[in-house]
């Protein structure tokens, strides 16, 4: 038994670790003395229960973190989080990455968050540009499922449920109109899957693959305090962790830094509420339950009682009861590592015997399959518990994590024993993709590894010439299985490298700009293109860089040769691209090609690196997208841009020929604002540029004296107040209702003669076509009568908004507030949006 002094020490140390982990570290954190003790507890607690639960959500951060922490860390339940997409359609609060690059970041954050709560993560989205994509905000589950491909999304969810076989499933959201369409869609298919996952006629191909139907026992949905079946005590304080489950859940949410997630909660009583929506064994009642698993087998003893009526179940019942005693012995041995290790391996031996008895039994196939699945889950947990109890530290290291096709490199697997008990018959196996080759350069089996000893297996690895380039959502390319024996039973640990081993292009190229406009009014104006090349081939290399351009276009020079002295070196080449004289409005692509040393590359490799997620890569075509259309830009237009860090419209304005200066806090507080024809506020700027609130009177004075101030959308929590505008503007709430999500929805120009629609570019109905993702977000609900309402627009079947695009004269100048999603449209090179934005910043020119 643990004594009170030990529990208190763990509590204090873990509380300190928790507090420290909420800060974004600049370097790896110092190891805490209790880390092994807590990791051991997290490894052995799941041995006490055979129950499982699954939480389904749409995006990274949808997981019910506090509830998951309670189930996994508190009760030891085998807990799964199933998330549909990668969050590609959101905003980024830590960098400039958007779309797929943001999806990669959010996926890594979700993976790290899941580690905190000891939750097994599954994703329905499987690859870059997967159909199950975060296409932006939606009000409709039908629209969501149509865009995702309802059958494909549903098949993947059913497959996941049948493979993981959870006892309880809990969608993270309800299907109600005030909820994001993606959230509603997940609820719809999760509720439907409760019955269909058990129906062999639904996706019968699964059975042919060896995946049997599975009947979830209970389905719960989120509820409120006044109408619930189960309340989860997430405020309960766990002395071992030195925190409540709510606090532990928030520790995981702090990993979602790109979304600004995570809150600090004080200790105290709190609950999460859920309603029983469906049950397989009995009709759904209205009574309250003590927990999700009322009436469901939770322990080995419960499981033994369930099979007592099965003929020939005697040996199985005896085996399950023995496993119950084994699990109790493991917990009783905590925190004595050596004793825990002995108890864990005794349980492993009994588990193997029970599995053998089960396979030889005459139990029905359904019962046998259920028991076998649960015991196999327990086998994996015992392997993890064994390594923790024996203090085995296994690491897989590559000589370099950045490889190219055809390369040879060395990889090593080290097995360090930090515990007092020696392990025997240690065998190392390096796992590689098909087509890769590994040649051992020494011993891969070791008779004994004792305390403070390290054994190392080294391999020469050959990457095939046709190796696939790095896929950020795929499982680790490289892993190692280390098998060993202790106390007369064997265990296996599978370990992957700390950083991903990535096959990258031999010459990774980035084109600058990556997207630009070709003004068809000035077709002879050339486009300067810089190609930055990073050498990933080992050692010195020589390559030839060229651009593939559309037919009839020209490029100077035709090609350029680069000599690299070593791997990792970066060099640049400058090209000039000129369109044909007869170029028409359209979308064109320029592709960079590198050839050298018998290798060819047409890709770039964006390195994504943040302290909380480590390093990963986004391999993508080395292309420049060019949108050709007519664009009038006033000569000498000078714009001051107040960036919030959430958009890069300023960069595109420069490409269009606008003179843009990014304004600092000092510029705003005391600089000469009158030198700018227009000042543009980036999205949500008031929430992230604190000097703006104090300097708002200066900005309004700038307008009053003849300036043109453009303010892009804000949320109320961005410190926005109606009186910040010269005439009040109140943002509509709830925010979910005050937006237009259909990018193809009809737009009516209410003031067609206004300069914004005429000078210098004539705006027509065509300019509202080809928009992406959304029309507008966080529209105003109320505004002063002095504003001109420029457009009317709404989602099909809904009331149209007239406050989306507002402008007013104020003194000698103009103030414009716009909730149109310019930050999406302009990087997507939507011609109409660009023409209109230029008009907006050109007022009074």
PDB file of C-alpha atoms in Angstrom, residues 42 62 74 106 165 270 362 442 455 504 528 635 656 714 793:
ATOM      1  CA  UNK A  42      -0.395   5.434 -15.985  1.00  0.00           C
ATOM      2  CA  UNK A  62     -13.247  18.700 -30.140  1.00  0.00           C
ATOM      3  CA  UNK A  74      -8.725   8.032 -13.302  1.00  0.00           C
ATOM      4  CA  UNK A 106      -3.101  20.654 -35.549  1.00  0.00           C
ATOM      5  CA  UNK A 165     -14.940  -2.502 -30.321  1.00  0.00           C
ATOM      6  CA  UNK A 270     -17.311  20.141 -11.287  1.00  0.00           C
ATOM      7  CA  UNK A 362     -15.914 -24.413 -27.487  1.00  0.00           C
ATOM      8  CA  UNK A 442      26.787  -6.368 -35.260  1.00  0.00           C
ATOM      9  CA  UNK A 455      23.034  -2.672 -25.472  1.00  0.00           C
ATOM     10  CA  UNK A 504      12.495  14.246 -48.753  1.00  0.00           C
ATOM     11  CA  UNK A 528      10.280  37.772 -61.045  1.00  0.00           C
ATOM     12  CA  UNK A 635      -0.321  54.905 -58.968  1.00  0.00           C
ATOM     13  CA  UNK A 656      -0.442  44.029 -56.790  1.00  0.00           C
ATOM     14  CA  UNK A 714     -13.619  40.992 -35.192  1.00  0.00           C
ATOM     15  CA  UNK A 793     -26.112  38.298 -48.646  1.00  0.00           C
TER      16      UNK A 793
END
